[in-house]
Amino acid sequence: MLQPKKRILSATLLIMGSMIGTGMVGMPTAQGGSGLFPSYAMLLFSWFYTLCCSRLLLEACSWLPRGAHFMSIVSHFLGKRTAISCWCFYAIYFYCAVISHIAGAGTVVGGFFQHGLSDMIASIVFTLFFAGFVYNSLQASDRLNRLLMLGLTLTCFLFIPIISPHINFNYLKETHWPQILP
């Protein structure tokens, strides 16, 4: 069992990894065509919306007994039927997110091999590698997550000076506001 301070750090890093992995990688792809300032506006709107939702969720959690989770909150405030629907939507969402991560990582893993590795085999190799850490222990998973977050941070700080000379500032002036809506 992890110590309380380590549990908070581990949970924070796990959430950060999930948010950075899916949100910050997907956002430039989704918003890049609209331009710098429309993308900033959408990012600020998304941040504010997330902040408001998380504060509402925190308030709802404070009304229920300790240990309440999202499904118990939905069940308490919106009823059992809504909780079942919500659970189904979350199951589908997380299933899609897991499949997306495994497929994407499988492509990367397949690229490491000279003679090529099929995407399916590479995805299985990726899954088995990480399943070994999860199966081994919570501490092993935590150490791997910390190592990956350190790698993500270092990559970001190395990436910025490497790409800086290649920035074309004329592209930063372009704005296409209608493209932020899709």
mmCIF file with all atom_site columns, C-alpha atoms in Angstrom:
data_model
loop_
_atom_site.group_PDB
_atom_site.id
_atom_site.type_symbol
_atom_site.label_atom_id
_atom_site.label_alt_id
_atom_site.label_comp_id
_atom_site.label_asym_id
_atom_site.label_entity_id
_atom_site.label_seq_id
_atom_site.pdbx_PDB_ins_code
_atom_site.Cartn_x
_atom_site.Cartn_y
_atom_site.Cartn_z
_atom_site.occupancy
_atom_site.B_iso_or_equiv
_atom_site.pdbx_formal_charge
_atom_site.auth_seq_id
_atom_site.auth_comp_id
_atom_site.auth_asym_id
_atom_site.auth_atom_id
_atom_site.pdbx_PDB_model_num
ATOM 1   C CA . MET A 1 1   ? 0.000   0.000  0.000   1.00 0.00 ? 1   MET A CA 1
ATOM 2   C CA . LEU A 1 2   ? 1.257   3.460  -0.848  1.00 0.00 ? 2   LEU A CA 1
ATOM 3   C CA . GLN A 1 3   ? 1.673   6.175  1.776   1.00 0.00 ? 3   GLN A CA 1
ATOM 4   C CA . PRO A 1 4   ? -0.989  8.952  1.724   1.00 0.00 ? 4   PRO A CA 1
ATOM 5   C CA . LYS A 1 5   ? 1.322   11.590 0.203   1.00 0.00 ? 5   LYS A CA 1
ATOM 6   C CA . LYS A 1 6   ? 2.553   9.156  -2.439  1.00 0.00 ? 6   LYS A CA 1
ATOM 7   C CA . ARG A 1 7   ? -1.043  8.162  -3.237  1.00 0.00 ? 7   ARG A CA 1
ATOM 8   C CA . ILE A 1 8   ? -1.970  11.788 -3.894  1.00 0.00 ? 8   ILE A CA 1
ATOM 9   C CA . LEU A 1 9   ? 1.081   12.288 -6.122  1.00 0.00 ? 9   LEU A CA 1
ATOM 10  C CA . SER A 1 10  ? 0.406   9.000  -7.938  1.00 0.00 ? 10  SER A CA 1
ATOM 11  C CA . ALA A 1 11  ? -3.251  9.873  -8.527  1.00 0.00 ? 11  ALA A CA 1
ATOM 12  C CA . THR A 1 12  ? -2.289  13.361 -9.712  1.00 0.00 ? 12  THR A CA 1
ATOM 13  C CA . LEU A 1 13  ? 0.286   12.013 -12.160 1.00 0.00 ? 13  LEU A CA 1
ATOM 14  C CA . LEU A 1 14  ? -2.151  9.392  -13.435 1.00 0.00 ? 14  LEU A CA 1
ATOM 15  C CA . ILE A 1 15  ? -4.813  12.028 -14.100 1.00 0.00 ? 15  ILE A CA 1
ATOM 16  C CA . MET A 1 16  ? -2.262  14.384 -15.649 1.00 0.00 ? 16  MET A CA 1
ATOM 17  C CA . GLY A 1 17  ? -1.015  11.634 -17.945 1.00 0.00 ? 17  GLY A CA 1
ATOM 18  C CA . SER A 1 18  ? -4.527  10.874 -19.091 1.00 0.00 ? 18  SER A CA 1
ATOM 19  C CA . MET A 1 19  ? -5.391  14.531 -19.644 1.00 0.00 ? 19  MET A CA 1
ATOM 20  C CA . ILE A 1 20  ? -2.176  15.425 -21.382 1.00 0.00 ? 20  ILE A CA 1
ATOM 21  C CA . GLY A 1 21  ? -2.177  12.266 -23.451 1.00 0.00 ? 21  GLY A CA 1
ATOM 22  C CA . THR A 1 22  ? -5.634  12.666 -24.907 1.00 0.00 ? 22  THR A CA 1
ATOM 23  C CA . GLY A 1 23  ? -6.470  16.338 -24.528 1.00 0.00 ? 23  GLY A CA 1
ATOM 24  C CA . MET A 1 24  ? -3.276  18.188 -25.265 1.00 0.00 ? 24  MET A CA 1
ATOM 25  C CA . VAL A 1 25  ? -2.281  15.955 -28.154 1.00 0.00 ? 25  VAL A CA 1
ATOM 26  C CA . GLY A 1 26  ? -5.733  16.032 -29.720 1.00 0.00 ? 26  GLY A CA 1
ATOM 27  C CA . MET A 1 27  ? -6.410  19.744 -29.241 1.00 0.00 ? 27  MET A CA 1
ATOM 28  C CA . PRO A 1 28  ? -3.829  21.077 -31.761 1.00 0.00 ? 28  PRO A CA 1
ATOM 29  C CA . THR A 1 29  ? -5.015  18.562 -34.325 1.00 0.00 ? 29  THR A CA 1
ATOM 30  C CA . ALA A 1 30  ? -8.649  19.522 -33.847 1.00 0.00 ? 30  ALA A CA 1
ATOM 31  C CA . GLN A 1 31  ? -8.111  23.284 -33.600 1.00 0.00 ? 31  GLN A CA 1
ATOM 32  C CA . GLY A 1 32  ? -4.988  23.865 -35.701 1.00 0.00 ? 32  GLY A CA 1
ATOM 33  C CA . GLY A 1 33  ? -6.881  24.975 -38.795 1.00 0.00 ? 33  GLY A CA 1
ATOM 34  C CA . SER A 1 34  ? -8.661  27.783 -36.960 1.00 0.00 ? 34  SER A CA 1
ATOM 35  C CA . GLY A 1 35  ? -5.458  29.643 -36.090 1.00 0.00 ? 35  GLY A CA 1
ATOM 36  C CA . LEU A 1 36  ? -3.621  30.601 -32.915 1.00 0.00 ? 36  LEU A CA 1
ATOM 37  C CA . PHE A 1 37  ? -6.066  33.020 -31.295 1.00 0.00 ? 37  PHE A CA 1
ATOM 38  C CA . PRO A 1 38  ? -9.244  31.006 -31.985 1.00 0.00 ? 38  PRO A CA 1
ATOM 39  C CA . SER A 1 39  ? -7.432  27.954 -30.591 1.00 0.00 ? 39  SER A CA 1
ATOM 40  C CA . TYR A 1 40  ? -6.493  29.915 -27.473 1.00 0.00 ? 40  TYR A CA 1
ATOM 41  C CA . ALA A 1 41  ? -10.087 31.040 -27.094 1.00 0.00 ? 41  ALA A CA 1
ATOM 42  C CA . MET A 1 42  ? -11.367 27.460 -27.362 1.00 0.00 ? 42  MET A CA 1
ATOM 43  C CA . LEU A 1 43  ? -8.699  26.219 -24.953 1.00 0.00 ? 43  LEU A CA 1
ATOM 44  C CA . LEU A 1 44  ? -9.674  28.876 -22.390 1.00 0.00 ? 44  LEU A CA 1
ATOM 45  C CA . PHE A 1 45  ? -13.355 28.071 -22.847 1.00 0.00 ? 45  PHE A CA 1
ATOM 46  C CA . SER A 1 46  ? -12.626 24.338 -22.397 1.00 0.00 ? 46  SER A CA 1
ATOM 47  C CA . TRP A 1 47  ? -10.565 25.043 -19.293 1.00 0.00 ? 47  TRP A CA 1
ATOM 48  C CA . PHE A 1 48  ? -13.281 27.235 -17.774 1.00 0.00 ? 48  PHE A CA 1
ATOM 49  C CA . TYR A 1 49  ? -15.996 24.688 -18.585 1.00 0.00 ? 49  TYR A CA 1
ATOM 50  C CA . THR A 1 50  ? -13.923 21.899 -17.040 1.00 0.00 ? 50  THR A CA 1
ATOM 51  C CA . LEU A 1 51  ? -13.235 24.022 -13.963 1.00 0.00 ? 51  LEU A CA 1
ATOM 52  C CA . CYS A 1 52  ? -16.951 24.740 -13.468 1.00 0.00 ? 52  CYS A CA 1
ATOM 53  C CA . CYS A 1 53  ? -17.901 21.079 -13.946 1.00 0.00 ? 53  CYS A CA 1
ATOM 54  C CA . SER A 1 54  ? -15.213 19.855 -11.558 1.00 0.00 ? 54  SER A CA 1
ATOM 55  C CA . ARG A 1 55  ? -16.327 22.331 -8.884  1.00 0.00 ? 55  ARG A CA 1
ATOM 56  C CA . LEU A 1 56  ? -19.934 21.184 -9.270  1.00 0.00 ? 56  LEU A CA 1
ATOM 57  C CA . LEU A 1 57  ? -18.792 17.569 -9.001  1.00 0.00 ? 57  LEU A CA 1
ATOM 58  C CA . LEU A 1 58  ? -16.773 18.405 -5.894  1.00 0.00 ? 58  LEU A CA 1
ATOM 59  C CA . GLU A 1 59  ? -19.806 20.071 -4.339  1.00 0.00 ? 59  GLU A CA 1
ATOM 60  C CA . ALA A 1 60  ? -21.995 17.049 -5.126  1.00 0.00 ? 60  ALA A CA 1
ATOM 61  C CA . CYS A 1 61  ? -19.337 14.777 -3.588  1.00 0.00 ? 61  CYS A CA 1
ATOM 62  C CA . SER A 1 62  ? -19.349 16.854 -0.399  1.00 0.00 ? 62  SER A CA 1
ATOM 63  C CA . TRP A 1 63  ? -23.109 16.253 0.029   1.00 0.00 ? 63  TRP A CA 1
ATOM 64  C CA . LEU A 1 64  ? -22.724 12.466 0.009   1.00 0.00 ? 64  LEU A CA 1
ATOM 65  C CA . PRO A 1 65  ? -20.959 10.136 2.444   1.00 0.00 ? 65  PRO A CA 1
ATOM 66  C CA . ARG A 1 66  ? -17.230 9.545  2.140   1.00 0.00 ? 66  ARG A CA 1
ATOM 67  C CA . GLY A 1 67  ? -16.327 7.151  -0.670  1.00 0.00 ? 67  GLY A CA 1
ATOM 68  C CA . ALA A 1 68  ? -19.032 8.378  -3.042  1.00 0.00 ? 68  ALA A CA 1
ATOM 69  C CA . HIS A 1 69  ? -18.148 7.969  -6.691  1.00 0.00 ? 69  HIS A CA 1
ATOM 70  C CA . PHE A 1 70  ? -19.588 9.341  -9.897  1.00 0.00 ? 70  PHE A CA 1
ATOM 71  C CA . MET A 1 71  ? -22.198 6.622  -10.331 1.00 0.00 ? 71  MET A CA 1
ATOM 72  C CA . SER A 1 72  ? -23.414 6.969  -6.731  1.00 0.00 ? 72  SER A CA 1
ATOM 73  C CA . ILE A 1 73  ? -23.735 10.719 -7.243  1.00 0.00 ? 73  ILE A CA 1
ATOM 74  C CA . VAL A 1 74  ? -25.759 10.252 -10.431 1.00 0.00 ? 74  VAL A CA 1
ATOM 75  C CA . SER A 1 75  ? -27.906 7.588  -8.774  1.00 0.00 ? 75  SER A CA 1
ATOM 76  C CA . HIS A 1 76  ? -28.573 9.767  -5.726  1.00 0.00 ? 76  HIS A CA 1
ATOM 77  C CA . PHE A 1 77  ? -29.447 12.960 -7.582  1.00 0.00 ? 77  PHE A CA 1
ATOM 78  C CA . LEU A 1 78  ? -30.872 11.722 -10.896 1.00 0.00 ? 78  LEU A CA 1
ATOM 79  C CA . GLY A 1 79  ? -32.191 8.260  -10.139 1.00 0.00 ? 79  GLY A CA 1
ATOM 80  C CA . LYS A 1 80  ? -31.304 4.660  -10.838 1.00 0.00 ? 80  LYS A CA 1
ATOM 81  C CA . ARG A 1 81  ? -32.334 4.661  -14.520 1.00 0.00 ? 81  ARG A CA 1
ATOM 82  C CA . THR A 1 82  ? -30.133 7.649  -15.296 1.00 0.00 ? 82  THR A CA 1
ATOM 83  C CA . ALA A 1 83  ? -27.255 6.019  -13.410 1.00 0.00 ? 83  ALA A CA 1
ATOM 84  C CA . ILE A 1 84  ? -27.584 2.874  -15.538 1.00 0.00 ? 84  ILE A CA 1
ATOM 85  C CA . SER A 1 85  ? -27.603 4.967  -18.734 1.00 0.00 ? 85  SER A CA 1
ATOM 86  C CA . CYS A 1 86  ? -24.646 6.996  -17.495 1.00 0.00 ? 86  CYS A CA 1
ATOM 87  C CA . TRP A 1 87  ? -22.747 3.806  -16.647 1.00 0.00 ? 87  TRP A CA 1
ATOM 88  C CA . CYS A 1 88  ? -23.378 2.459  -20.155 1.00 0.00 ? 88  CYS A CA 1
ATOM 89  C CA . PHE A 1 89  ? -22.164 5.690  -21.779 1.00 0.00 ? 89  PHE A CA 1
ATOM 90  C CA . TYR A 1 90  ? -19.043 5.724  -19.597 1.00 0.00 ? 90  TYR A CA 1
ATOM 91  C CA . ALA A 1 91  ? -18.315 2.072  -20.355 1.00 0.00 ? 91  ALA A CA 1
ATOM 92  C CA . ILE A 1 92  ? -18.544 2.759  -24.091 1.00 0.00 ? 92  ILE A CA 1
ATOM 93  C CA . TYR A 1 93  ? -16.440 5.927  -23.780 1.00 0.00 ? 93  TYR A CA 1
ATOM 94  C CA . PHE A 1 94  ? -13.672 4.254  -21.775 1.00 0.00 ? 94  PHE A CA 1
ATOM 95  C CA . TYR A 1 95  ? -13.713 1.200  -24.021 1.00 0.00 ? 95  TYR A CA 1
ATOM 96  C CA . CYS A 1 96  ? -13.189 3.483  -27.037 1.00 0.00 ? 96  CYS A CA 1
ATOM 97  C CA . ALA A 1 97  ? -10.442 5.407  -25.214 1.00 0.00 ? 97  ALA A CA 1
ATOM 98  C CA . VAL A 1 98  ? -8.587  2.210  -24.271 1.00 0.00 ? 98  VAL A CA 1
ATOM 99  C CA . ILE A 1 99  ? -8.871  0.807  -27.799 1.00 0.00 ? 99  ILE A CA 1
ATOM 100 C CA . SER A 1 100 ? -7.679  4.121  -29.231 1.00 0.00 ? 100 SER A CA 1
ATOM 101 C CA . HIS A 1 101 ? -4.629  4.201  -26.961 1.00 0.00 ? 101 HIS A CA 1
ATOM 102 C CA . ILE A 1 102 ? -3.750  0.567  -27.622 1.00 0.00 ? 102 ILE A CA 1
ATOM 103 C CA . ALA A 1 103 ? -4.113  0.961  -31.395 1.00 0.00 ? 103 ALA A CA 1
ATOM 104 C CA . GLY A 1 104 ? -2.057  4.174  -31.434 1.00 0.00 ? 104 GLY A CA 1
ATOM 105 C CA . ALA A 1 105 ? 0.657   2.732  -29.216 1.00 0.00 ? 105 ALA A CA 1
ATOM 106 C CA . GLY A 1 106 ? 0.661   -0.481 -31.262 1.00 0.00 ? 106 GLY A CA 1
ATOM 107 C CA . THR A 1 107 ? 1.508   1.561  -34.343 1.00 0.00 ? 107 THR A CA 1
ATOM 108 C CA . VAL A 1 108 ? 4.408   3.193  -32.488 1.00 0.00 ? 108 VAL A CA 1
ATOM 109 C CA . VAL A 1 109 ? 5.655   -0.147 -31.132 1.00 0.00 ? 109 VAL A CA 1
ATOM 110 C CA . GLY A 1 110 ? 5.431   -1.665 -34.636 1.00 0.00 ? 110 GLY A CA 1
ATOM 111 C CA . GLY A 1 111 ? 7.609   1.168  -35.947 1.00 0.00 ? 111 GLY A CA 1
ATOM 112 C CA . PHE A 1 112 ? 10.483  0.127  -33.664 1.00 0.00 ? 112 PHE A CA 1
ATOM 113 C CA . PHE A 1 113 ? 10.963  -3.144 -35.501 1.00 0.00 ? 113 PHE A CA 1
ATOM 114 C CA . GLN A 1 114 ? 13.035  -3.136 -38.709 1.00 0.00 ? 114 GLN A CA 1
ATOM 115 C CA . HIS A 1 115 ? 11.119  -5.821 -40.595 1.00 0.00 ? 115 HIS A CA 1
ATOM 116 C CA . GLY A 1 116 ? 7.747   -4.500 -39.621 1.00 0.00 ? 116 GLY A CA 1
ATOM 117 C CA . LEU A 1 117 ? 5.303   -5.915 -37.177 1.00 0.00 ? 117 LEU A CA 1
ATOM 118 C CA . SER A 1 118 ? 1.598   -6.093 -37.857 1.00 0.00 ? 118 SER A CA 1
ATOM 119 C CA . ASP A 1 119 ? -0.476  -3.555 -35.957 1.00 0.00 ? 119 ASP A CA 1
ATOM 120 C CA . MET A 1 120 ? -2.378  -6.321 -34.179 1.00 0.00 ? 120 MET A CA 1
ATOM 121 C CA . ILE A 1 121 ? 0.774   -8.079 -32.942 1.00 0.00 ? 121 ILE A CA 1
ATOM 122 C CA . ALA A 1 122 ? 2.338   -4.756 -31.940 1.00 0.00 ? 122 ALA A CA 1
ATOM 123 C CA . SER A 1 123 ? -0.817  -3.826 -30.006 1.00 0.00 ? 123 SER A CA 1
ATOM 124 C CA . ILE A 1 124 ? -0.727  -7.179 -28.207 1.00 0.00 ? 124 ILE A CA 1
ATOM 125 C CA . VAL A 1 125 ? 2.961   -6.668 -27.322 1.00 0.00 ? 125 VAL A CA 1
ATOM 126 C CA . PHE A 1 126 ? 2.155   -3.191 -25.976 1.00 0.00 ? 126 PHE A CA 1
ATOM 127 C CA . THR A 1 127 ? -0.788  -4.486 -23.931 1.00 0.00 ? 127 THR A CA 1
ATOM 128 C CA . LEU A 1 128 ? 1.169   -7.414 -22.485 1.00 0.00 ? 128 LEU A CA 1
ATOM 129 C CA . PHE A 1 129 ? 4.072   -5.129 -21.540 1.00 0.00 ? 129 PHE A CA 1
ATOM 130 C CA . PHE A 1 130 ? 1.875   -2.760 -19.546 1.00 0.00 ? 130 PHE A CA 1
ATOM 131 C CA . ALA A 1 131 ? -0.322  -5.575 -18.202 1.00 0.00 ? 131 ALA A CA 1
ATOM 132 C CA . GLY A 1 132 ? 2.820   -7.039 -16.621 1.00 0.00 ? 132 GLY A CA 1
ATOM 133 C CA . PHE A 1 133 ? 3.297   -3.878 -14.574 1.00 0.00 ? 133 PHE A CA 1
ATOM 134 C CA . VAL A 1 134 ? -0.359  -3.680 -13.564 1.00 0.00 ? 134 VAL A CA 1
ATOM 135 C CA . TYR A 1 135 ? -0.467  -7.373 -12.656 1.00 0.00 ? 135 TYR A CA 1
ATOM 136 C CA . ASN A 1 136 ? 2.819   -7.206 -10.729 1.00 0.00 ? 136 ASN A CA 1
ATOM 137 C CA . SER A 1 137 ? 1.850   -4.545 -8.188  1.00 0.00 ? 137 SER A CA 1
ATOM 138 C CA . LEU A 1 138 ? 0.513   -1.071 -7.620  1.00 0.00 ? 138 LEU A CA 1
ATOM 139 C CA . GLN A 1 139 ? 4.025   0.144  -6.842  1.00 0.00 ? 139 GLN A CA 1
ATOM 140 C CA . ALA A 1 140 ? 5.356   -1.164 -10.174 1.00 0.00 ? 140 ALA A CA 1
ATOM 141 C CA . SER A 1 141 ? 2.548   0.589  -12.052 1.00 0.00 ? 141 SER A CA 1
ATOM 142 C CA . ASP A 1 142 ? 3.194   3.765  -10.068 1.00 0.00 ? 142 ASP A CA 1
ATOM 143 C CA . ARG A 1 143 ? 6.927   3.714  -10.813 1.00 0.00 ? 143 ARG A CA 1
ATOM 144 C CA . LEU A 1 144 ? 6.278   3.145  -14.511 1.00 0.00 ? 144 LEU A CA 1
ATOM 145 C CA . ASN A 1 145 ? 3.758   5.996  -14.587 1.00 0.00 ? 145 ASN A CA 1
ATOM 146 C CA . ARG A 1 146 ? 6.243   8.336  -12.868 1.00 0.00 ? 146 ARG A CA 1
ATOM 147 C CA . LEU A 1 147 ? 8.939   7.352  -15.344 1.00 0.00 ? 147 LEU A CA 1
ATOM 148 C CA . LEU A 1 148 ? 6.610   7.950  -18.303 1.00 0.00 ? 148 LEU A CA 1
ATOM 149 C CA . MET A 1 149 ? 5.513   11.334 -16.918 1.00 0.00 ? 149 MET A CA 1
ATOM 150 C CA . LEU A 1 150 ? 9.168   12.314 -16.455 1.00 0.00 ? 150 LEU A CA 1
ATOM 151 C CA . GLY A 1 151 ? 9.806   11.289 -20.068 1.00 0.00 ? 151 GLY A CA 1
ATOM 152 C CA . LEU A 1 152 ? 6.799   13.321 -21.202 1.00 0.00 ? 152 LEU A CA 1
ATOM 153 C CA . THR A 1 153 ? 8.041   16.389 -19.320 1.00 0.00 ? 153 THR A CA 1
ATOM 154 C CA . LEU A 1 154 ? 11.601  16.070 -20.629 1.00 0.00 ? 154 LEU A CA 1
ATOM 155 C CA . THR A 1 155 ? 10.352  15.527 -24.174 1.00 0.00 ? 155 THR A CA 1
ATOM 156 C CA . CYS A 1 156 ? 8.248   18.672 -23.941 1.00 0.00 ? 156 CYS A CA 1
ATOM 157 C CA . PHE A 1 157 ? 11.162  20.769 -22.678 1.00 0.00 ? 157 PHE A CA 1
ATOM 158 C CA . LEU A 1 158 ? 13.473  19.366 -25.359 1.00 0.00 ? 158 LEU A CA 1
ATOM 159 C CA . PHE A 1 159 ? 10.865  19.704 -28.099 1.00 0.00 ? 159 PHE A CA 1
ATOM 160 C CA . ILE A 1 160 ? 10.379  23.457 -27.594 1.00 0.00 ? 160 ILE A CA 1
ATOM 161 C CA . PRO A 1 161 ? 13.984  24.565 -28.332 1.00 0.00 ? 161 PRO A CA 1
ATOM 162 C CA . ILE A 1 162 ? 14.294  22.084 -31.189 1.00 0.00 ? 162 ILE A CA 1
ATOM 163 C CA . ILE A 1 163 ? 11.230  23.346 -33.096 1.00 0.00 ? 163 ILE A CA 1
ATOM 164 C CA . SER A 1 164 ? 11.584  27.038 -32.208 1.00 0.00 ? 164 SER A CA 1
ATOM 165 C CA . PRO A 1 165 ? 13.864  27.884 -35.178 1.00 0.00 ? 165 PRO A CA 1
ATOM 166 C CA . HIS A 1 166 ? 11.321  26.336 -37.562 1.00 0.00 ? 166 HIS A CA 1
ATOM 167 C CA . ILE A 1 167 ? 8.325   28.438 -36.472 1.00 0.00 ? 167 ILE A CA 1
ATOM 168 C CA . ASN A 1 168 ? 6.824   30.569 -39.239 1.00 0.00 ? 168 ASN A CA 1
ATOM 169 C CA . PHE A 1 169 ? 5.247   33.509 -37.399 1.00 0.00 ? 169 PHE A CA 1
ATOM 170 C CA . ASN A 1 170 ? 3.140   34.436 -40.436 1.00 0.00 ? 170 ASN A CA 1
ATOM 171 C CA . TYR A 1 171 ? 1.032   31.321 -39.811 1.00 0.00 ? 171 TYR A CA 1
ATOM 172 C CA . LEU A 1 172 ? 0.327   32.531 -36.265 1.00 0.00 ? 172 LEU A CA 1
ATOM 173 C CA . LYS A 1 173 ? -1.463  35.607 -37.620 1.00 0.00 ? 173 LYS A CA 1
ATOM 174 C CA . GLU A 1 174 ? -4.073  33.616 -39.562 1.00 0.00 ? 174 GLU A CA 1
ATOM 175 C CA . THR A 1 175 ? -7.493  33.243 -37.983 1.00 0.00 ? 175 THR A CA 1
ATOM 176 C CA . HIS A 1 176 ? -10.495 31.238 -39.143 1.00 0.00 ? 176 HIS A CA 1
ATOM 177 C CA . TRP A 1 177 ? -13.045 31.617 -36.335 1.00 0.00 ? 177 TRP A CA 1
ATOM 178 C CA . PRO A 1 178 ? -15.777 29.421 -37.872 1.00 0.00 ? 178 PRO A CA 1
ATOM 179 C CA . GLN A 1 179 ? -13.405 26.422 -37.827 1.00 0.00 ? 179 GLN A CA 1
ATOM 180 C CA . ILE A 1 180 ? -13.418 26.249 -34.002 1.00 0.00 ? 180 ILE A CA 1
ATOM 181 C CA . LEU A 1 181 ? -17.048 25.096 -33.917 1.00 0.00 ? 181 LEU A CA 1
ATOM 182 C CA . PRO A 1 182 ? -16.663 21.612 -35.436 1.00 0.00 ? 182 PRO A CA 1
#
